[in-house]
Amino acid sequence: MISAPRSSFSSTQRRQRLPWPKGQPFRILSLDGGGIKGIFPAALLSIWEQRNLDGRSIGDCFDLISGTSTGGILALGLGAGKTAGEMLKMYMEEGKFIFPPGWFRRLLLGLRGIALYRYDRGALTQALTSALRDMKLSASRVRLCIPAFEGHHGEVYIFKTPHHPDYKIDGHETLVKIGQATAAAPSFFSALDSGGYRFVDGGIWANNPIMIAITDALACYDIEPRQLEVISIGCGRRPLRVGPVKAIGGILSWSNVIVAAMDSQSQNAMGQARSILGPENVVRIEPATVMPIGLDDWLRASAELPLEAKRAADKYDREILRFLSPPCTRASFYWPPA
């Protein structure tokens, strides 16, 4: 049975903004999608935990975390009280089962992916279940916004912790289900059918979820844009180059258009964020790999991205220190709904 579209639950009136202390920063962590390249943000955050927080979870330093796909999985882990170091261990140890290495195997899976999904979701589900257990979204330690796409109705879908009285429908969802939904990348995994909805990876419309987080903060709280401070972490750019072949057009030459669309969406979102908050309030960090790493290339990602994370941590250490203290105002959740 197909459930009602999420849009049918949307309020028809302006949301009443909750109080927020004047002048107090509202700190946001935004985590891009990127498959197994989620090793980079996990390693980067883990380094900062060890250097500045005595190994405590860095999730407690933020008022809101938004993550898409692999970034959504990392955000859910932090919401569950896991450290970034624990999530990094999951990526490094379980990644080879989720995305089995070996060029010949990947070639065969790539050929299968022309007509079917490449990978079985079982290994991902097992890793998520081991990390997140049966925890519900309403039990998160931090406000979360996790985008997906709902296929029955063709609508964007954002799983939100019940940090505002209007957010009444997601609190009962398990973190495992939400992780499966936001990471159901087309061609890599089949869509997730659950609860009368059909979920696809949130990266098809919000691979960089920074504006989801900013919009939510400004809509939910009586807060000025200048109070928002954001760390946005990407998994590596793959910019679109329109050479002579692409200039002619055709399906084959534009077969990677979704990758180009994801990169363009990220650029646009970053431009909007900096225009609204000011460039000084937005820190953007990405790995500086020369050759792009595939979303499912566990061998390269596990070998190269922890080193890239170390370089990025050294470069941005002083800039991110202002983020690394627990927020003064803990999240109040309105669950169960009145």
mmCIF file of C-alpha atoms in Angstrom:
data_model
loop_
_atom_site.group_PDB
_atom_site.id
_atom_site.type_symbol
_atom_site.label_atom_id
_atom_site.label_comp_id
_atom_site.label_asym_id
_atom_site.label_seq_id
_atom_site.Cartn_x
_atom_site.Cartn_y
_atom_site.Cartn_z
ATOM 1 C CA MET A 1 0.000 0.000 0.000
ATOM 2 C CA ILE A 2 1.389 3.400 -0.995
ATOM 3 C CA SER A 3 1.440 5.973 1.795
ATOM 4 C CA ALA A 4 0.352 9.598 1.450
ATOM 5 C CA PRO A 5 2.956 11.963 -0.034
ATOM 6 C CA ARG A 6 5.150 13.747 2.473
ATOM 7 C CA SER A 7 4.003 17.087 1.023
ATOM 8 C CA SER A 8 0.508 16.358 2.377
ATOM 9 C CA PHE A 9 1.905 16.739 5.911
ATOM 10 C CA SER A 10 3.418 20.158 5.232
ATOM 11 C CA SER A 11 2.080 23.080 7.215
ATOM 12 C CA THR A 12 0.041 25.649 5.307
ATOM 13 C CA GLN A 13 1.124 28.434 7.668
ATOM 14 C CA ARG A 14 4.429 30.082 8.425
ATOM 15 C CA ARG A 15 6.365 28.058 10.972
ATOM 16 C CA GLN A 16 6.513 29.593 14.430
ATOM 17 C CA ARG A 17 10.166 30.166 15.230
ATOM 18 C CA LEU A 18 11.439 28.915 18.570
ATOM 19 C CA PRO A 19 13.571 31.171 20.807
ATOM 20 C CA TRP A 20 17.345 31.135 20.478
ATOM 21 C CA PRO A 21 19.781 33.126 22.648
ATOM 22 C CA LYS A 22 20.710 36.444 21.061
ATOM 23 C CA GLY A 23 24.276 36.464 19.822
ATOM 24 C CA GLN A 24 24.848 32.766 20.511
ATOM 25 C CA PRO A 25 26.260 30.894 17.503
ATOM 26 C CA PHE A 26 24.238 28.112 15.902
ATOM 27 C CA ARG A 27 26.790 25.605 14.663
ATOM 28 C CA ILE A 28 26.081 23.327 11.707
ATOM 29 C CA LEU A 29 27.967 20.345 10.301
ATOM 30 C CA SER A 30 27.089 19.521 6.687
ATOM 31 C CA LEU A 31 28.323 16.270 5.127
ATOM 32 C CA ASP A 32 28.207 15.537 1.393
ATOM 33 C CA GLY A 33 27.396 12.240 -0.255
ATOM 34 C CA GLY A 34 30.172 10.252 -1.894
ATOM 35 C CA GLY A 35 29.888 6.501 -1.318
ATOM 36 C CA ILE A 36 32.945 4.870 0.226
ATOM 37 C CA LYS A 37 34.674 8.251 0.027
ATOM 38 C CA GLY A 38 32.872 8.965 3.276
ATOM 39 C CA ILE A 39 36.175 7.737 4.699
ATOM 40 C CA PHE A 40 37.465 11.297 4.219
ATOM 41 C CA PRO A 41 34.991 13.190 6.449
ATOM 42 C CA ALA A 42 35.005 10.363 8.989
ATOM 43 C CA ALA A 43 38.816 10.424 9.188
ATOM 44 C CA LEU A 44 38.953 14.217 9.316
ATOM 45 C CA LEU A 45 36.439 14.465 12.146
ATOM 46 C CA SER A 46 38.174 11.599 13.955
ATOM 47 C CA ILE A 47 41.488 13.473 13.879
ATOM 48 C CA TRP A 48 39.856 16.530 15.434
ATOM 49 C CA GLU A 49 38.278 14.344 18.110
ATOM 50 C CA GLN A 50 41.702 12.991 19.067
ATOM 51 C CA ARG A 51 43.479 16.352 18.901
ATOM 52 C CA ASN A 52 40.922 18.560 20.591
ATOM 53 C CA LEU A 53 38.216 16.530 22.341
ATOM 54 C CA ASP A 54 40.134 13.729 24.100
ATOM 55 C CA GLY A 55 38.350 11.264 21.817
ATOM 56 C CA ARG A 56 34.809 12.430 22.677
ATOM 57 C CA SER A 57 32.247 12.518 19.880
ATOM 58 C CA ILE A 58 32.512 15.627 17.740
ATOM 59 C CA GLY A 59 28.779 15.407 17.114
ATOM 60 C CA ASP A 60 28.173 17.027 20.502
ATOM 61 C CA CYS A 61 29.849 20.205 19.236
ATOM 62 C CA PHE A 62 27.107 20.992 16.718
ATOM 63 C CA ASP A 63 23.560 22.265 17.040
ATOM 64 C CA LEU A 64 22.447 20.583 13.815
ATOM 65 C CA ILE A 65 23.986 18.014 11.466
ATOM 66 C CA SER A 66 22.802 17.434 7.914
ATOM 67 C CA GLY A 67 24.191 14.638 5.760
ATOM 68 C CA THR A 68 23.360 13.031 2.436
ATOM 69 C CA SER A 69 23.970 9.383 1.527
ATOM 70 C CA THR A 70 27.334 8.426 3.051
ATOM 71 C CA GLY A 71 27.271 11.796 4.828
ATOM 72 C CA GLY A 72 23.834 10.877 6.135
ATOM 73 C CA ILE A 73 25.175 7.606 7.537
ATOM 74 C CA LEU A 74 27.980 9.486 9.295
ATOM 75 C CA ALA A 75 25.479 12.067 10.620
ATOM 76 C CA LEU A 76 23.239 9.297 11.957
ATOM 77 C CA GLY A 77 26.206 7.703 13.697
ATOM 78 C CA LEU A 78 27.110 10.978 15.390
ATOM 79 C CA GLY A 79 23.463 11.443 16.357
ATOM 80 C CA ALA A 80 23.548 7.983 17.938
ATOM 81 C CA GLY A 81 26.460 9.081 20.114
ATOM 82 C CA LYS A 82 29.144 7.309 18.114
ATOM 83 C CA THR A 83 32.482 9.007 17.656
ATOM 84 C CA ALA A 84 33.730 9.787 14.179
ATOM 85 C CA GLY A 85 36.564 7.390 14.981
ATOM 86 C CA GLU A 86 34.073 4.560 15.494
ATOM 87 C CA MET A 87 32.342 5.415 12.220
ATOM 88 C CA LEU A 88 35.716 5.522 10.442
ATOM 89 C CA LYS A 89 36.447 2.031 11.730
ATOM 90 C CA MET A 90 33.142 0.868 10.251
ATOM 91 C CA TYR A 91 34.044 2.343 6.846
ATOM 92 C CA MET A 92 37.530 0.879 6.851
ATOM 93 C CA GLU A 93 36.525 -2.596 8.048
ATOM 94 C CA GLU A 94 33.079 -3.047 6.483
ATOM 95 C CA GLY A 95 33.620 -1.069 3.282
ATOM 96 C CA LYS A 96 35.295 -3.988 1.518
ATOM 97 C CA PHE A 97 32.170 -6.092 2.091
ATOM 98 C CA ILE A 98 29.778 -3.359 0.971
ATOM 99 C CA PHE A 99 31.893 -2.603 -2.120
ATOM 100 C CA PRO A 100 33.992 -5.739 -2.769
ATOM 101 C CA PRO A 101 37.410 -4.819 -4.250
ATOM 102 C CA GLY A 102 39.148 -6.340 -7.246
ATOM 103 C CA TRP A 103 39.157 -4.928 -10.763
ATOM 104 C CA PHE A 104 37.621 -8.012 -12.384
ATOM 105 C CA ARG A 105 34.795 -8.246 -9.867
ATOM 106 C CA ARG A 106 34.102 -4.532 -10.212
ATOM 107 C CA LEU A 107 34.073 -4.906 -13.992
ATOM 108 C CA LEU A 108 31.481 -7.686 -13.779
ATOM 109 C CA LEU A 109 29.395 -5.717 -11.291
ATOM 110 C CA GLY A 110 29.651 -2.648 -13.523
ATOM 111 C CA LEU A 111 28.301 -4.649 -16.449
ATOM 112 C CA ARG A 112 25.465 -5.947 -14.288
ATOM 113 C CA GLY A 113 24.778 -2.372 -13.250
ATOM 114 C CA ILE A 114 23.763 -1.494 -16.805
ATOM 115 C CA ALA A 115 20.409 -3.195 -16.221
ATOM 116 C CA LEU A 116 20.347 -3.999 -12.474
ATOM 117 C CA TYR A 117 21.783 -2.706 -9.224
ATOM 118 C CA ARG A 118 25.464 -3.511 -8.727
ATOM 119 C CA TYR A 119 25.561 -4.355 -5.039
ATOM 120 C CA ASP A 120 23.357 -6.240 -2.630
ATOM 121 C CA ARG A 121 22.238 -4.075 0.288
ATOM 122 C CA GLY A 122 22.806 -6.856 2.835
ATOM 123 C CA ALA A 123 26.369 -5.895 3.789
ATOM 124 C CA LEU A 124 25.403 -2.227 4.193
ATOM 125 C CA THR A 125 22.392 -3.155 6.313
ATOM 126 C CA GLN A 126 24.536 -5.381 8.517
ATOM 127 C CA ALA A 127 27.093 -2.605 9.042
ATOM 128 C CA LEU A 128 24.376 -0.071 9.871
ATOM 129 C CA THR A 129 22.633 -2.445 12.256
ATOM 130 C CA SER A 130 25.875 -3.203 14.080
ATOM 131 C CA ALA A 131 26.606 0.519 14.506
ATOM 132 C CA LEU A 132 23.136 1.959 15.094
ATOM 133 C CA ARG A 133 21.216 -1.000 16.600
ATOM 134 C CA ASP A 134 17.473 -0.332 16.823
ATOM 135 C CA MET A 135 17.781 3.324 17.813
ATOM 136 C CA LYS A 136 14.980 5.654 16.728
ATOM 137 C CA LEU A 137 15.442 9.123 15.229
ATOM 138 C CA SER A 138 13.730 10.683 18.250
ATOM 139 C CA ALA A 139 16.592 9.353 20.435
ATOM 140 C CA SER A 140 19.315 11.227 18.537
ATOM 141 C CA ARG A 141 21.664 13.357 20.637
ATOM 142 C CA VAL A 142 21.690 16.138 18.047
ATOM 143 C CA ARG A 143 19.253 17.687 15.580
ATOM 144 C CA LEU A 144 19.444 15.912 12.224
ATOM 145 C CA CYS A 145 18.238 16.595 8.681
ATOM 146 C CA ILE A 146 18.814 13.670 6.302
ATOM 147 C CA PRO A 147 17.621 14.004 2.670
ATOM 148 C CA ALA A 148 16.325 11.186 0.482
ATOM 149 C CA PHE A 149 14.027 11.038 -2.545
ATOM 150 C CA GLU A 150 10.608 9.358 -2.543
ATOM 151 C CA GLY A 151 9.828 7.576 -5.796
ATOM 152 C CA HIS A 152 6.121 6.737 -5.624
ATOM 153 C CA HIS A 153 5.140 10.402 -5.567
ATOM 154 C CA GLY A 154 8.276 11.877 -7.140
ATOM 155 C CA GLU A 155 9.041 14.122 -4.176
ATOM 156 C CA VAL A 156 12.047 15.196 -2.171
ATOM 157 C CA TYR A 157 12.013 13.785 1.354
ATOM 158 C CA ILE A 158 13.932 15.006 4.415
ATOM 159 C CA PHE A 159 14.033 12.905 7.564
ATOM 160 C CA LYS A 160 14.098 15.326 10.509
ATOM 161 C CA THR A 161 14.488 14.842 14.217
ATOM 162 C CA PRO A 162 11.456 16.253 16.080
ATOM 163 C CA HIS A 163 13.279 19.430 17.079
ATOM 164 C CA HIS A 164 10.264 21.565 16.156
ATOM 165 C CA PRO A 165 6.608 20.954 17.102
ATOM 166 C CA ASP A 166 5.717 20.796 13.381
ATOM 167 C CA TYR A 167 7.993 17.769 12.844
ATOM 168 C CA LYS A 168 5.595 14.973 13.681
ATOM 169 C CA ILE A 169 6.191 12.082 11.290
ATOM 170 C CA ASP A 170 9.817 10.883 11.454
ATOM 171 C CA GLY A 171 10.613 10.419 15.131
ATOM 172 C CA HIS A 172 9.596 6.736 15.147
ATOM 173 C CA GLU A 173 11.840 5.819 12.189
ATOM 174 C CA THR A 174 14.935 3.754 12.914
ATOM 175 C CA LEU A 175 18.339 5.162 12.108
ATOM 176 C CA VAL A 176 19.097 1.997 10.120
ATOM 177 C CA LYS A 177 16.135 2.558 7.811
ATOM 178 C CA ILE A 178 17.044 6.209 7.310
ATOM 179 C CA GLY A 179 20.635 5.245 6.504
ATOM 180 C CA GLN A 180 19.407 2.730 3.940
ATOM 181 C CA ALA A 181 17.065 5.297 2.406
ATOM 182 C CA THR A 182 19.496 8.190 2.042
ATOM 183 C CA ALA A 183 22.210 5.871 0.638
ATOM 184 C CA ALA A 184 20.084 3.984 -1.929
ATOM 185 C CA ALA A 185 22.253 5.256 -4.779
ATOM 186 C CA PRO A 186 20.740 4.538 -8.211
ATOM 187 C CA SER A 187 22.631 1.800 -10.121
ATOM 188 C CA PHE A 188 24.624 0.890 -6.985
ATOM 189 C CA PHE A 189 21.680 -0.278 -4.857
ATOM 190 C CA SER A 190 18.029 -0.967 -5.516
ATOM 191 C CA ALA A 191 15.473 1.511 -4.205
ATOM 192 C CA LEU A 192 14.333 0.926 -0.618
ATOM 193 C CA ASP A 193 10.641 0.058 -0.260
ATOM 194 C CA SER A 194 9.528 0.752 3.302
ATOM 195 C CA GLY A 195 6.379 1.996 5.027
ATOM 196 C CA GLY A 196 4.529 2.573 1.783
ATOM 197 C CA TYR A 197 7.322 4.715 0.348
ATOM 198 C CA ARG A 198 10.056 4.023 -2.185
ATOM 199 C CA PHE A 199 13.296 5.743 -1.257
ATOM 200 C CA VAL A 200 16.237 6.656 -3.473
ATOM 201 C CA ASP A 201 19.549 8.322 -2.542
ATOM 202 C CA GLY A 202 19.224 11.952 -1.470
ATOM 203 C CA GLY A 203 22.231 12.771 -3.636
ATOM 204 C CA ILE A 204 20.057 12.997 -6.727
ATOM 205 C CA TRP A 205 18.847 16.393 -5.511
ATOM 206 C CA ALA A 206 20.929 17.446 -2.487
ATOM 207 C CA ASN A 207 24.336 15.791 -2.549
ATOM 208 C CA ASN A 208 25.606 18.809 -0.652
ATOM 209 C CA PRO A 209 22.930 19.398 2.019
ATOM 210 C CA ILE A 210 24.262 22.686 3.392
ATOM 211 C CA MET A 211 21.200 24.700 2.334
ATOM 212 C CA ILE A 212 18.866 22.132 3.881
ATOM 213 C CA ALA A 213 20.550 22.744 7.228
ATOM 214 C CA ILE A 214 20.647 26.538 6.870
ATOM 215 C CA THR A 215 17.000 26.743 5.783
ATOM 216 C CA ASP A 216 15.917 24.515 8.654
ATOM 217 C CA ALA A 217 17.805 26.557 11.240
ATOM 218 C CA LEU A 218 16.433 29.888 10.003
ATOM 219 C CA ALA A 219 12.891 28.510 9.722
ATOM 220 C CA CYS A 220 12.837 26.823 13.148
ATOM 221 C CA TYR A 221 14.609 29.350 15.359
ATOM 222 C CA ASP A 222 14.521 33.077 16.013
ATOM 223 C CA ILE A 223 18.051 33.511 14.793
ATOM 224 C CA GLU A 224 19.990 35.887 12.543
ATOM 225 C CA PRO A 225 21.955 34.517 9.579
ATOM 226 C CA ARG A 226 25.177 35.935 11.020
ATOM 227 C CA GLN A 227 24.768 33.627 14.045
ATOM 228 C CA LEU A 228 25.052 30.512 11.861
ATOM 229 C CA GLU A 229 28.518 28.975 11.556
ATOM 230 C CA VAL A 230 28.968 26.021 9.204
ATOM 231 C CA ILE A 231 31.579 23.382 8.477
ATOM 232 C CA SER A 232 30.808 21.744 5.134
ATOM 233 C CA ILE A 233 32.822 18.641 4.221
ATOM 234 C CA GLY A 234 32.865 17.158 0.723
ATOM 235 C CA CYS A 235 34.213 13.868 -0.582
ATOM 236 C CA GLY A 236 36.084 15.194 -3.629
ATOM 237 C CA ARG A 237 35.040 17.159 -6.678
ATOM 238 C CA ARG A 238 34.487 15.733 -10.129
ATOM 239 C CA PRO A 239 33.762 18.863 -12.196
ATOM 240 C CA LEU A 240 32.041 18.700 -15.553
ATOM 241 C CA ARG A 241 34.248 19.428 -18.574
ATOM 242 C CA VAL A 242 32.410 19.893 -21.866
ATOM 243 C CA GLY A 243 34.872 18.821 -24.532
ATOM 244 C CA PRO A 244 34.273 18.397 -28.262
ATOM 245 C CA VAL A 245 32.441 15.083 -27.877
ATOM 246 C CA LYS A 246 30.102 16.296 -25.146
ATOM 247 C CA ALA A 247 29.497 19.482 -27.099
ATOM 248 C CA ILE A 248 27.923 17.411 -29.877
ATOM 249 C CA GLY A 249 25.529 15.753 -27.408
ATOM 250 C CA GLY A 250 24.123 12.251 -27.133
ATOM 251 C CA ILE A 251 23.360 9.747 -24.378
ATOM 252 C CA LEU A 252 26.748 8.008 -24.425
ATOM 253 C CA SER A 253 28.839 11.158 -24.095
ATOM 254 C CA TRP A 254 26.584 12.430 -21.299
ATOM 255 C CA SER A 255 26.300 9.113 -19.425
ATOM 256 C CA ASN A 256 27.941 10.667 -16.348
ATOM 257 C CA VAL A 257 25.576 13.636 -16.256
ATOM 258 C CA ILE A 258 24.327 12.744 -12.746
ATOM 259 C CA VAL A 259 27.876 13.133 -11.389
ATOM 260 C CA ALA A 260 28.108 16.517 -13.090
ATOM 261 C CA ALA A 261 24.712 17.497 -11.699
ATOM 262 C CA MET A 262 25.807 16.563 -8.164
ATOM 263 C CA ASP A 263 28.924 18.725 -8.455
ATOM 264 C CA SER A 264 26.968 21.637 -9.905
ATOM 265 C CA GLN A 265 24.357 21.376 -7.158
ATOM 266 C CA SER A 266 27.136 21.539 -4.589
ATOM 267 C CA GLN A 267 28.670 24.636 -6.168
ATOM 268 C CA ASN A 268 25.303 26.365 -6.216
ATOM 269 C CA ALA A 269 24.525 25.409 -2.615
ATOM 270 C CA MET A 270 27.897 26.726 -1.440
ATOM 271 C CA GLY A 271 27.341 30.007 -3.281
ATOM 272 C CA GLN A 272 23.925 30.426 -1.688
ATOM 273 C CA ALA A 273 25.253 29.602 1.779
ATOM 274 C CA ARG A 274 28.079 32.106 1.562
ATOM 275 C CA SER A 275 25.746 34.793 0.188
ATOM 276 C CA ILE A 276 23.321 34.349 3.094
ATOM 277 C CA LEU A 277 25.739 33.808 5.985
ATOM 278 C CA GLY A 278 28.865 35.555 4.730
ATOM 279 C CA PRO A 279 31.988 33.738 3.503
ATOM 280 C CA GLU A 280 33.614 34.051 6.926
ATOM 281 C CA ASN A 281 30.900 31.851 8.477
ATOM 282 C CA VAL A 282 31.236 28.933 6.052
ATOM 283 C CA VAL A 283 34.250 26.593 6.117
ATOM 284 C CA ARG A 284 34.370 24.224 3.125
ATOM 285 C CA ILE A 285 36.795 21.292 3.157
ATOM 286 C CA GLU A 286 37.384 18.666 0.444
ATOM 287 C CA PRO A 287 40.137 16.143 -0.306
ATOM 288 C CA ALA A 288 42.727 17.308 -2.808
ATOM 289 C CA THR A 289 43.013 14.042 -4.751
ATOM 290 C CA VAL A 290 44.313 14.554 -8.299
ATOM 291 C CA MET A 291 42.556 11.553 -9.867
ATOM 292 C CA PRO A 292 38.880 11.171 -8.871
ATOM 293 C CA ILE A 293 38.109 8.129 -6.718
ATOM 294 C CA GLY A 294 35.073 6.025 -7.607
ATOM 295 C CA LEU A 295 32.127 5.945 -5.229
ATOM 296 C CA ASP A 296 32.707 2.206 -4.765
ATOM 297 C CA ASP A 297 36.524 2.067 -4.915
ATOM 298 C CA TRP A 298 37.270 0.889 -1.380
ATOM 299 C CA LEU A 299 40.924 0.080 -2.161
ATOM 300 C CA ARG A 300 41.868 3.605 -3.238
ATOM 301 C CA ALA A 301 39.596 5.316 -0.733
ATOM 302 C CA SER A 302 40.937 3.370 2.250
ATOM 303 C CA ALA A 303 44.548 3.872 1.153
ATOM 304 C CA GLU A 304 44.470 7.535 0.126
ATOM 305 C CA LEU A 305 41.724 9.377 1.959
ATOM 306 C CA PRO A 306 42.991 9.016 5.561
ATOM 307 C CA LEU A 307 46.191 10.726 4.387
ATOM 308 C CA GLU A 308 44.169 13.445 2.676
ATOM 309 C CA ALA A 309 42.224 13.902 5.891
ATOM 310 C CA LYS A 310 45.472 14.394 7.832
ATOM 311 C CA ARG A 311 46.590 17.097 5.381
ATOM 312 C CA ALA A 312 43.206 18.828 5.599
ATOM 313 C CA ALA A 313 43.213 18.647 9.411
ATOM 314 C CA ASP A 314 46.635 20.306 9.533
ATOM 315 C CA LYS A 315 45.514 23.017 7.113
ATOM 316 C CA TYR A 316 42.246 23.908 8.871
ATOM 317 C CA ASP A 317 43.159 23.203 12.500
ATOM 318 C CA ARG A 318 43.160 26.834 13.641
ATOM 319 C CA GLU A 319 40.075 27.736 11.625
ATOM 320 C CA ILE A 320 37.828 25.069 13.141
ATOM 321 C CA LEU A 321 38.798 25.517 16.795
ATOM 322 C CA ARG A 322 35.809 27.811 17.371
ATOM 323 C CA PHE A 323 33.507 24.880 16.560
ATOM 324 C CA LEU A 324 35.039 22.386 18.950
ATOM 325 C CA SER A 325 33.273 23.064 22.205
ATOM 326 C CA PRO A 326 29.894 21.603 23.166
ATOM 327 C CA PRO A 327 26.968 23.907 22.302
ATOM 328 C CA CYS A 328 25.393 25.741 25.227
ATOM 329 C CA THR A 329 21.838 24.878 24.200
ATOM 330 C CA ARG A 330 20.974 21.192 23.919
ATOM 331 C CA ALA A 331 18.244 20.078 21.545
ATOM 332 C CA SER A 332 14.683 19.834 22.858
ATOM 333 C CA PHE A 333 12.648 17.218 21.012
ATOM 334 C CA TYR A 334 8.864 17.274 20.703
ATOM 335 C CA TRP A 335 8.174 13.552 20.749
ATOM 336 C CA PRO A 336 5.798 11.887 20.869
ATOM 337 C CA PRO A 337 3.840 14.624 19.088
ATOM 338 C CA ALA A 338 1.047 16.329 21.017
#
